[in-house]
Structure formats: C-alpha cells, structure tokens
Amino acid sequence: MISLKSQREIEAMRRAGRLTAQARALAGSMVRPGVTTHEIDRAVRRFIESHGAKPSFLGYGGFPGSACISVNEVVIHGIPGPRKLKEGDIVSIDVGAFIGGFHGDCAATYPCGQVSEEAMRLIQVTQQSFWEGIQNARKGRRVSDIGHAVQEYVEGNGYSVVRDFVGHGVGTKLHEAPEVRNFGPAGHGPRLQPGMTIAVEPMVCAGDWHVRVLPDKWTTVSQDGSLTAHYENTILITEDGPEILTVTEDGAYV
C-alpha cells in the first residue's frame, strides 16, 4: 500500500531528509587517499546520533555499518572496514537517518583524488540520469516513466542500468511501496500522486548490468568487474512537480 503523507508528515520527512543529506555531504568530504571506509562510517554515525537521530542502515537486516560504502566495482551495500581509499578510486556512499518517526535516504558517488576521465564521466552520467528521471516525477505520470527516462539516458551514453536493485518508497519505514525501477517501458505502475515520497536511485555500470552478491551476503559487485556509480535522493511528489527532500540547509544535493 502506498502511503500519501500529510503536511505534518512531510515536514517531518523534510527534517529527516536534511539531516541525511548533511551526513552524505560529511561523508563525501572525507573521501581522499588514505582514509578508511570505517573512518567515514564512524563519522556518519557520530554525526547522525549527535542530532538525536539513528542511522537507518545500522542493524537493518543485520547490516553492520551506518553507511554503505562501495568502492569501484562494488555497486551497493559495501560494508565499512579497514580498506584504505586510493588515488583514482570512485566511492559510492549511501546513508539514511531516522528521526521524528521518518527516514531520509540518499547516496552519491565521489572521486578519490584524481580519477580517470572515464570514471568521472560515469559519475556525471549517473547523477544526470537521476535528473532526467525526475523530470517525469509529476502528478498523474506513472512510476515507470521515471525509470524509463533513467534507462534511456544511461544507455544512450553507453552504460547499463542495474536490474537487480531498485528505488522505493520512503517514510515511516526505510523501504515502502512503490518499487521504483530504473529501467523498463513507460506508462506502467501506479500513478504518481501528491504526498508520495520515493527514493529514486540509479545504479549504473560501465560494463554489463549483471551483478553478483559476495559471500558476506551484502557486498554487491558488477559481474564483469567494471566500475559502477550510484546516485539517490528522496523526493516528494507535489502538485507542482518533484521536491527533493534530501538537500542540505545550504541547498546542496551532494
């Protein structure tokens, strides 16, 4: 069942979204050679908890970190640990914060030092595919219109969209209806209505779109070992179009 948020609930989600975006920005500012993924995760947890909130991912389904930190060929669900970032890595950081009964959820991919032109282009195409998608996040459109636009843009730039993992509704639960795919034909799925809050999150591979999950049952990598990138924001459907909820107080999205 799709939850349509009241004005009071929307204000609570804006609060959760701002905090989550700030945590993402903090994590992104730490991406540099020599920093461990554990250090980034610890900073995210401390920041979220210092604001009276809880990291949405910590313990979710048994996940051991407060952030998913995925490097290079890791698509999503990278477990923070002792790995030191290196010059040329690209680092996807996915964070969530739960406060006032609601979740925020967002992600971005950051370059570590100087990266290759191809790696930077992958990051840019992935981020732009989000914006292409949410042009269709309007009252009366279908959920699949978003994913169709994402796929068209990504594939038009020579990349592929992961099929095994998708976006989702966000609210009192981290994952709610509806499922928001990043692929498929337009004109399918529920109609978008004001009050819907969804996470739109393109996951893009430089090579083939197939992925595999490692034995830890979390870390998901591109099957062919190609670079991957991830970009996500929680958005609200309004009468006038999409409103991004995971935005910092100074208006930053990454």
C-alpha atoms as a PDB file:
ATOM      1  CA  MET A   1       0.000   0.000   0.000  1.00  0.00           C
ATOM      2  CA  ILE A   2       1.353   3.407  -0.990  1.00  0.00           C
ATOM      3  CA  SER A   3       1.428   5.982   1.797  1.00  0.00           C
ATOM      4  CA  LEU A   4       0.417   9.555   0.985  1.00  0.00           C
ATOM      5  CA  LYS A   5       1.970  11.883   3.540  1.00  0.00           C
ATOM      6  CA  SER A   6       0.079  14.627   5.344  1.00  0.00           C
ATOM      7  CA  GLN A   7       1.557  18.114   5.650  1.00  0.00           C
ATOM      8  CA  ARG A   8       2.759  17.304   9.159  1.00  0.00           C
ATOM      9  CA  GLU A   9       4.406  14.122   7.929  1.00  0.00           C
ATOM     10  CA  ILE A  10       6.008  15.955   5.012  1.00  0.00           C
ATOM     11  CA  GLU A  11       7.589  18.438   7.424  1.00  0.00           C
ATOM     12  CA  ALA A  12       8.958  15.530   9.451  1.00  0.00           C
ATOM     13  CA  MET A  13      10.376  13.986   6.285  1.00  0.00           C
ATOM     14  CA  ARG A  14      11.995  17.283   5.303  1.00  0.00           C
ATOM     15  CA  ARG A  15      13.742  17.259   8.671  1.00  0.00           C
ATOM     16  CA  ALA A  16      14.937  13.681   8.199  1.00  0.00           C
ATOM     17  CA  GLY A  17      15.958  14.464   4.632  1.00  0.00           C
ATOM     18  CA  ARG A  18      18.054  17.487   5.593  1.00  0.00           C
ATOM     19  CA  LEU A  19      19.916  15.517   8.235  1.00  0.00           C
ATOM     20  CA  THR A  20      20.531  12.652   5.847  1.00  0.00           C
ATOM     21  CA  ALA A  21      21.838  14.999   3.156  1.00  0.00           C
ATOM     22  CA  GLN A  22      24.177  16.618   5.679  1.00  0.00           C
ATOM     23  CA  ALA A  23      25.504  13.179   6.643  1.00  0.00           C
ATOM     24  CA  ARG A  24      26.091  12.394   2.961  1.00  0.00           C
ATOM     25  CA  ALA A  25      27.938  15.677   2.488  1.00  0.00           C
ATOM     26  CA  LEU A  26      30.121  14.964   5.520  1.00  0.00           C
ATOM     27  CA  ALA A  27      30.962  11.511   4.211  1.00  0.00           C
ATOM     28  CA  GLY A  28      31.765  12.866   0.763  1.00  0.00           C
ATOM     29  CA  SER A  29      34.110  15.483   2.222  1.00  0.00           C
ATOM     30  CA  MET A  30      36.147  12.679   3.803  1.00  0.00           C
ATOM     31  CA  VAL A  31      36.822  10.822   0.538  1.00  0.00           C
ATOM     32  CA  ARG A  32      40.558  11.123  -0.006  1.00  0.00           C
ATOM     33  CA  PRO A  33      43.529   8.767  -0.303  1.00  0.00           C
ATOM     34  CA  GLY A  34      44.484   7.012   2.931  1.00  0.00           C
ATOM     35  CA  VAL A  35      41.121   7.329   4.670  1.00  0.00           C
ATOM     36  CA  THR A  36      39.475   4.029   5.607  1.00  0.00           C
ATOM     37  CA  THR A  37      35.850   3.246   4.914  1.00  0.00           C
ATOM     38  CA  HIS A  38      35.471   2.553   8.642  1.00  0.00           C
ATOM     39  CA  GLU A  39      36.556   6.101   9.467  1.00  0.00           C
ATOM     40  CA  ILE A  40      33.888   7.506   7.150  1.00  0.00           C
ATOM     41  CA  ASP A  41      31.257   5.205   8.629  1.00  0.00           C
ATOM     42  CA  ARG A  42      32.180   6.168  12.189  1.00  0.00           C
ATOM     43  CA  ALA A  43      31.916   9.876  11.338  1.00  0.00           C
ATOM     44  CA  VAL A  44      28.493   9.358   9.742  1.00  0.00           C
ATOM     45  CA  ARG A  45      27.225   7.523  12.806  1.00  0.00           C
ATOM     46  CA  ARG A  46      28.534  10.142  15.221  1.00  0.00           C
ATOM     47  CA  PHE A  47      27.040  12.968  13.167  1.00  0.00           C
ATOM     48  CA  ILE A  48      23.595  11.382  12.905  1.00  0.00           C
ATOM     49  CA  GLU A  49      23.464  10.397  16.561  1.00  0.00           C
ATOM     50  CA  SER A  50      24.685  13.839  17.667  1.00  0.00           C
ATOM     51  CA  HIS A  51      21.465  15.236  16.197  1.00  0.00           C
ATOM     52  CA  GLY A  52      19.255  12.865  18.169  1.00  0.00           C
ATOM     53  CA  ALA A  53      18.666  10.562  15.215  1.00  0.00           C
ATOM     54  CA  LYS A  54      19.522   6.963  14.403  1.00  0.00           C
ATOM     55  CA  PRO A  55      21.395   5.671  11.345  1.00  0.00           C
ATOM     56  CA  SER A  56      18.709   3.939   9.286  1.00  0.00           C
ATOM     57  CA  PHE A  57      21.049   1.241   7.995  1.00  0.00           C
ATOM     58  CA  LEU A  58      22.748   0.201  11.250  1.00  0.00           C
ATOM     59  CA  GLY A  59      21.424  -3.247  12.074  1.00  0.00           C
ATOM     60  CA  TYR A  60      18.886  -3.151   9.221  1.00  0.00           C
ATOM     61  CA  GLY A  61      18.554  -6.783   8.211  1.00  0.00           C
ATOM     62  CA  GLY A  62      21.785  -7.330  10.110  1.00  0.00           C
ATOM     63  CA  PHE A  63      23.842  -4.748   8.205  1.00  0.00           C
ATOM     64  CA  PRO A  64      26.863  -3.885  10.398  1.00  0.00           C
ATOM     65  CA  GLY A  65      27.504  -0.287   9.323  1.00  0.00           C
ATOM     66  CA  SER A  66      25.815   3.102   9.470  1.00  0.00           C
ATOM     67  CA  ALA A  67      26.622   3.781   5.800  1.00  0.00           C
ATOM     68  CA  CYS A  68      27.043   1.594   2.755  1.00  0.00           C
ATOM     69  CA  ILE A  69      30.442   2.472   1.292  1.00  0.00           C
ATOM     70  CA  SER A  70      31.031   0.895  -2.103  1.00  0.00           C
ATOM     71  CA  VAL A  71      34.319   1.301  -3.972  1.00  0.00           C
ATOM     72  CA  ASN A  72      34.910   0.950  -7.728  1.00  0.00           C
ATOM     73  CA  GLU A  73      33.246  -2.297  -8.905  1.00  0.00           C
ATOM     74  CA  VAL A  74      31.073  -2.514  -5.767  1.00  0.00           C
ATOM     75  CA  VAL A  75      27.584  -1.398  -6.769  1.00  0.00           C
ATOM     76  CA  ILE A  76      25.880  -1.173  -3.375  1.00  0.00           C
ATOM     77  CA  HIS A  77      25.928  -2.457   0.208  1.00  0.00           C
ATOM     78  CA  GLY A  78      29.685  -2.187   0.678  1.00  0.00           C
ATOM     79  CA  ILE A  79      30.476  -2.967   4.330  1.00  0.00           C
ATOM     80  CA  PRO A  80      32.719  -0.368   6.009  1.00  0.00           C
ATOM     81  CA  GLY A  81      36.032  -1.714   7.248  1.00  0.00           C
ATOM     82  CA  PRO A  82      39.803  -1.288   7.204  1.00  0.00           C
ATOM     83  CA  ARG A  83      40.075  -0.710   3.441  1.00  0.00           C
ATOM     84  CA  LYS A  84      42.070   2.438   2.699  1.00  0.00           C
ATOM     85  CA  LEU A  85      40.917   4.548  -0.215  1.00  0.00           C
ATOM     86  CA  LYS A  86      43.410   5.051  -3.014  1.00  0.00           C
ATOM     87  CA  GLU A  87      44.023   7.783  -5.569  1.00  0.00           C
ATOM     88  CA  GLY A  88      41.755   7.117  -8.537  1.00  0.00           C
ATOM     89  CA  ASP A  89      39.057   5.192  -6.656  1.00  0.00           C
ATOM     90  CA  ILE A  90      35.414   6.164  -7.004  1.00  0.00           C
ATOM     91  CA  VAL A  91      33.404   5.785  -3.822  1.00  0.00           C
ATOM     92  CA  SER A  92      29.626   5.424  -3.561  1.00  0.00           C
ATOM     93  CA  ILE A  93      28.238   6.377  -0.155  1.00  0.00           C
ATOM     94  CA  ASP A  94      24.636   5.570   0.774  1.00  0.00           C
ATOM     95  CA  VAL A  95      23.231   6.943   4.041  1.00  0.00           C
ATOM     96  CA  GLY A  96      19.938   7.086   5.887  1.00  0.00           C
ATOM     97  CA  ALA A  97      18.789   8.835   9.052  1.00  0.00           C
ATOM     98  CA  PHE A  98      15.703   8.142  11.168  1.00  0.00           C
ATOM     99  CA  ILE A  99      14.319  10.978  13.251  1.00  0.00           C
ATOM    100  CA  GLY A 100      10.832  12.023  14.322  1.00  0.00           C
ATOM    101  CA  GLY A 101       9.429   8.724  13.097  1.00  0.00           C
ATOM    102  CA  PHE A 102      10.608   9.106   9.483  1.00  0.00           C
ATOM    103  CA  HIS A 103      13.576   8.144   7.327  1.00  0.00           C
ATOM    104  CA  GLY A 104      15.684  10.029   4.815  1.00  0.00           C
ATOM    105  CA  ASP A 105      17.689   8.084   2.233  1.00  0.00           C
ATOM    106  CA  CYS A 106      20.299   9.326  -0.235  1.00  0.00           C
ATOM    107  CA  ALA A 107      23.552   8.374  -1.952  1.00  0.00           C
ATOM    108  CA  ALA A 108      26.247   9.787  -4.213  1.00  0.00           C
ATOM    109  CA  THR A 109      29.492   8.667  -5.830  1.00  0.00           C
ATOM    110  CA  TYR A 110      32.646  10.675  -5.147  1.00  0.00           C
ATOM    111  CA  PRO A 111      36.054  10.721  -6.843  1.00  0.00           C
ATOM    112  CA  CYS A 112      39.043   9.986  -4.615  1.00  0.00           C
ATOM    113  CA  GLY A 113      41.755  12.411  -5.664  1.00  0.00           C
ATOM    114  CA  GLN A 114      42.418  12.478  -9.386  1.00  0.00           C
ATOM    115  CA  VAL A 115      40.359   9.900 -11.247  1.00  0.00           C
ATOM    116  CA  SER A 116      40.285   8.854 -14.891  1.00  0.00           C
ATOM    117  CA  GLU A 117      38.163  10.738 -17.401  1.00  0.00           C
ATOM    118  CA  GLU A 118      36.072   7.616 -17.878  1.00  0.00           C
ATOM    119  CA  ALA A 119      35.434   7.278 -14.144  1.00  0.00           C
ATOM    120  CA  MET A 120      34.388  10.927 -13.870  1.00  0.00           C
ATOM    121  CA  ARG A 121      32.116  10.605 -16.878  1.00  0.00           C
ATOM    122  CA  LEU A 122      30.423   7.582 -15.275  1.00  0.00           C
ATOM    123  CA  ILE A 123      29.781   9.600 -12.116  1.00  0.00           C
ATOM    124  CA  GLN A 124      28.374  12.514 -14.104  1.00  0.00           C
ATOM    125  CA  VAL A 125      26.110  10.365 -16.292  1.00  0.00           C
ATOM    126  CA  THR A 126      24.768   8.536 -13.241  1.00  0.00           C
ATOM    127  CA  GLN A 127      23.968  11.789 -11.476  1.00  0.00           C
ATOM    128  CA  GLN A 128      22.365  13.314 -14.560  1.00  0.00           C
ATOM    129  CA  SER A 129      20.254  10.201 -15.096  1.00  0.00           C
ATOM    130  CA  PHE A 130      18.577  10.949 -11.770  1.00  0.00           C
ATOM    131  CA  TRP A 131      17.631  14.424 -13.003  1.00  0.00           C
ATOM    132  CA  GLU A 132      16.408  13.010 -16.299  1.00  0.00           C
ATOM    133  CA  GLY A 133      14.242  10.563 -14.378  1.00  0.00           C
ATOM    134  CA  ILE A 134      12.627  13.007 -12.009  1.00  0.00           C
ATOM    135  CA  GLN A 135      11.518  15.246 -14.838  1.00  0.00           C
ATOM    136  CA  ASN A 136       8.764  12.638 -15.011  1.00  0.00           C
ATOM    137  CA  ALA A 137       8.070  12.643 -11.258  1.00  0.00           C
ATOM    138  CA  ARG A 138       4.892  14.619 -11.672  1.00  0.00           C
ATOM    139  CA  LYS A 139       1.282  14.254 -10.658  1.00  0.00           C
ATOM    140  CA  GLY A 140      -0.564  11.894 -12.984  1.00  0.00           C
ATOM    141  CA  ARG A 141       2.515  10.276 -14.509  1.00  0.00           C
ATOM    142  CA  ARG A 142       3.295   6.598 -13.929  1.00  0.00           C
ATOM    143  CA  VAL A 143       6.069   5.355 -11.668  1.00  0.00           C
ATOM    144  CA  SER A 144       7.694   3.558 -14.614  1.00  0.00           C
ATOM    145  CA  ASP A 145       8.015   6.844 -16.504  1.00  0.00           C
ATOM    146  CA  ILE A 146      10.854   7.743 -14.129  1.00  0.00           C
ATOM    147  CA  GLY A 147      12.812   4.553 -14.707  1.00  0.00           C
ATOM    148  CA  HIS A 148      12.260   4.607 -18.454  1.00  0.00           C
ATOM    149  CA  ALA A 149      13.860   8.060 -18.655  1.00  0.00           C
ATOM    150  CA  VAL A 150      16.783   6.905 -16.496  1.00  0.00           C
ATOM    151  CA  GLN A 151      17.413   3.888 -18.722  1.00  0.00           C
ATOM    152  CA  GLU A 152      17.145   5.865 -21.946  1.00  0.00           C
ATOM    153  CA  TYR A 153      19.702   8.391 -20.747  1.00  0.00           C
ATOM    154  CA  VAL A 154      22.134   5.856 -19.284  1.00  0.00           C
ATOM    155  CA  GLU A 155      22.089   3.534 -22.271  1.00  0.00           C
ATOM    156  CA  GLY A 156      22.266   6.485 -24.637  1.00  0.00           C
ATOM    157  CA  ASN A 157      25.605   7.289 -23.030  1.00  0.00           C
ATOM    158  CA  GLY A 158      26.936   3.762 -23.443  1.00  0.00           C
ATOM    159  CA  TYR A 159      26.387   2.441 -19.919  1.00  0.00           C
ATOM    160  CA  SER A 160      23.966  -0.040 -18.362  1.00  0.00           C
ATOM    161  CA  VAL A 161      21.425   0.093 -15.533  1.00  0.00           C
ATOM    162  CA  VAL A 162      21.414  -2.496 -12.750  1.00  0.00           C
ATOM    163  CA  ARG A 163      18.205  -4.558 -12.779  1.00  0.00           C
ATOM    164  CA  ASP A 164      18.532  -6.484  -9.509  1.00  0.00           C
ATOM    165  CA  PHE A 165      18.093  -3.498  -7.190  1.00  0.00           C
ATOM    166  CA  VAL A 166      15.665  -0.605  -7.470  1.00  0.00           C
ATOM    167  CA  GLY A 167      14.362   2.530  -5.786  1.00  0.00           C
ATOM    168  CA  HIS A 168      11.437   2.517  -3.381  1.00  0.00           C
ATOM    169  CA  GLY A 169       9.012   4.461  -1.273  1.00  0.00           C
ATOM    170  CA  VAL A 170      10.343   6.052   1.917  1.00  0.00           C
ATOM    171  CA  GLY A 171       8.538   7.100   5.085  1.00  0.00           C
ATOM    172  CA  THR A 172       7.999   5.573   8.497  1.00  0.00           C
ATOM    173  CA  LYS A 173       9.755   2.558   7.008  1.00  0.00           C
ATOM    174  CA  LEU A 174      13.021   2.719   5.111  1.00  0.00           C
ATOM    175  CA  HIS A 175      11.548   0.682   2.264  1.00  0.00           C
ATOM    176  CA  GLU A 176       7.908   1.209   1.356  1.00  0.00           C
ATOM    177  CA  ALA A 177       5.743   0.837  -1.745  1.00  0.00           C
ATOM    178  CA  PRO A 178       6.031   1.554  -4.587  1.00  0.00           C
ATOM    179  CA  GLU A 179       9.015  -0.111  -6.208  1.00  0.00           C
ATOM    180  CA  VAL A 180      10.792   2.461  -8.401  1.00  0.00           C
ATOM    181  CA  ARG A 181      12.734   0.720 -11.149  1.00  0.00           C
ATOM    182  CA  ASN A 182      15.475   2.404 -13.153  1.00  0.00           C
ATOM    183  CA  PHE A 183      14.525   0.554 -16.327  1.00  0.00           C
ATOM    184  CA  GLY A 184      11.576  -0.681 -18.338  1.00  0.00           C
ATOM    185  CA  PRO A 185       8.847   0.774 -20.557  1.00  0.00           C
ATOM    186  CA  ALA A 186       6.990   3.940 -19.699  1.00  0.00           C
ATOM    187  CA  GLY A 187       3.316   4.026 -18.829  1.00  0.00           C
ATOM    188  CA  HIS A 188       3.216   1.301 -16.191  1.00  0.00           C
ATOM    189  CA  GLY A 189       2.785   1.095 -12.439  1.00  0.00           C
ATOM    190  CA  PRO A 190       0.896   3.326 -10.016  1.00  0.00           C
ATOM    191  CA  ARG A 191       0.100   6.895 -10.911  1.00  0.00           C
ATOM    192  CA  LEU A 192       2.144   9.476  -9.053  1.00  0.00           C
ATOM    193  CA  GLN A 193       0.128  11.492  -6.559  1.00  0.00           C
ATOM    194  CA  PRO A 194       0.923  14.477  -4.337  1.00  0.00           C
ATOM    195  CA  GLY A 195       2.113  13.258  -0.951  1.00  0.00           C
ATOM    196  CA  MET A 196       4.066  10.289  -2.299  1.00  0.00           C
ATOM    197  CA  THR A 197       7.673  10.151  -1.091  1.00  0.00           C
ATOM    198  CA  ILE A 198      10.067   7.961  -3.060  1.00  0.00           C
ATOM    199  CA  ALA A 199      13.768   7.261  -3.353  1.00  0.00           C
ATOM    200  CA  VAL A 200      14.958   7.469  -6.948  1.00  0.00           C
ATOM    201  CA  GLU A 201      18.375   5.831  -7.183  1.00  0.00           C
ATOM    202  CA  PRO A 202      20.069   4.995 -10.467  1.00  0.00           C
ATOM    203  CA  MET A 203      22.786   2.335 -10.139  1.00  0.00           C
ATOM    204  CA  VAL A 204      24.922   2.337 -13.263  1.00  0.00           C
ATOM    205  CA  CYS A 205      27.652   0.034 -14.583  1.00  0.00           C
ATOM    206  CA  ALA A 206      30.335   0.996 -17.073  1.00  0.00           C
ATOM    207  CA  GLY A 207      30.051  -2.522 -18.497  1.00  0.00           C
ATOM    208  CA  ASP A 208      27.328  -5.148 -18.359  1.00  0.00           C
ATOM    209  CA  TRP A 209      24.441  -4.666 -15.912  1.00  0.00           C
ATOM    210  CA  HIS A 210      24.640  -8.089 -14.279  1.00  0.00           C
ATOM    211  CA  VAL A 211      25.772  -8.179 -10.642  1.00  0.00           C
ATOM    212  CA  ARG A 212      26.624 -10.769  -8.025  1.00  0.00           C
ATOM    213  CA  VAL A 213      26.474 -10.758  -4.236  1.00  0.00           C
ATOM    214  CA  LEU A 214      29.624 -11.788  -2.369  1.00  0.00           C
ATOM    215  CA  PRO A 215      29.631 -14.455   0.367  1.00  0.00           C
ATOM    216  CA  ASP A 216      29.105 -11.811   3.089  1.00  0.00           C
ATOM    217  CA  LYS A 217      25.556 -11.622   1.643  1.00  0.00           C
ATOM    218  CA  TRP A 218      25.742  -7.823   1.366  1.00  0.00           C
ATOM    219  CA  THR A 219      28.534  -6.619  -0.898  1.00  0.00           C
ATOM    220  CA  THR A 220      27.195  -6.478  -4.457  1.00  0.00           C
ATOM    221  CA  VAL A 221      29.668  -6.133  -7.326  1.00  0.00           C
ATOM    222  CA  SER A 222      29.453  -5.834 -11.095  1.00  0.00           C
ATOM    223  CA  GLN A 223      29.760  -9.330 -12.510  1.00  0.00           C
ATOM    224  CA  ASP A 224      32.318  -8.265 -15.114  1.00  0.00           C
ATOM    225  CA  GLY A 225      34.351  -6.166 -12.661  1.00  0.00           C
ATOM    226  CA  SER A 226      33.507  -2.866 -14.357  1.00  0.00           C
ATOM    227  CA  LEU A 227      33.256   0.434 -12.493  1.00  0.00           C
ATOM    228  CA  THR A 228      29.881   1.378 -11.042  1.00  0.00           C
ATOM    229  CA  ALA A 229      28.235   4.526  -9.691  1.00  0.00           C
ATOM    230  CA  HIS A 230      25.154   5.275  -7.601  1.00  0.00           C
ATOM    231  CA  TYR A 231      23.127   8.426  -7.050  1.00  0.00           C
ATOM    232  CA  GLU A 232      19.991   8.785  -4.938  1.00  0.00           C
ATOM    233  CA  ASN A 233      17.677  11.330  -3.382  1.00  0.00           C
ATOM    234  CA  THR A 234      14.384  11.083  -1.553  1.00  0.00           C
ATOM    235  CA  ILE A 235      11.776  13.149  -3.362  1.00  0.00           C
ATOM    236  CA  LEU A 236       8.242  14.329  -2.665  1.00  0.00           C
ATOM    237  CA  ILE A 237       5.579  14.440  -5.360  1.00  0.00           C
ATOM    238  CA  THR A 238       3.782  17.781  -5.153  1.00  0.00           C
ATOM    239  CA  GLU A 239       1.055  19.487  -7.173  1.00  0.00           C
ATOM    240  CA  ASP A 240       3.798  21.426  -8.983  1.00  0.00           C
ATOM    241  CA  GLY A 241       6.384  18.684  -9.523  1.00  0.00           C
ATOM    242  CA  PRO A 242       9.115  16.918  -7.550  1.00  0.00           C
ATOM    243  CA  GLU A 243      10.647  18.371  -4.405  1.00  0.00           C
ATOM    244  CA  ILE A 244      13.963  16.919  -3.273  1.00  0.00           C
ATOM    245  CA  LEU A 245      13.876  16.242   0.453  1.00  0.00           C
ATOM    246  CA  THR A 246      17.496  15.137   0.880  1.00  0.00           C
ATOM    247  CA  VAL A 247      19.012  18.575   0.486  1.00  0.00           C
ATOM    248  CA  THR A 248      21.256  20.367   2.978  1.00  0.00           C
ATOM    249  CA  GLU A 249      20.350  23.672   4.546  1.00  0.00           C
ATOM    250  CA  ASP A 250      22.586  25.491   2.072  1.00  0.00           C
ATOM    251  CA  GLY A 251      20.851  23.818  -0.879  1.00  0.00           C
ATOM    252  CA  ALA A 252      23.484  21.179  -1.724  1.00  0.00           C
ATOM    253  CA  TYR A 253      22.452  17.810  -3.159  1.00  0.00           C
ATOM    254  CA  VAL A 254      25.843  16.035  -2.859  1.00  0.00           C
END
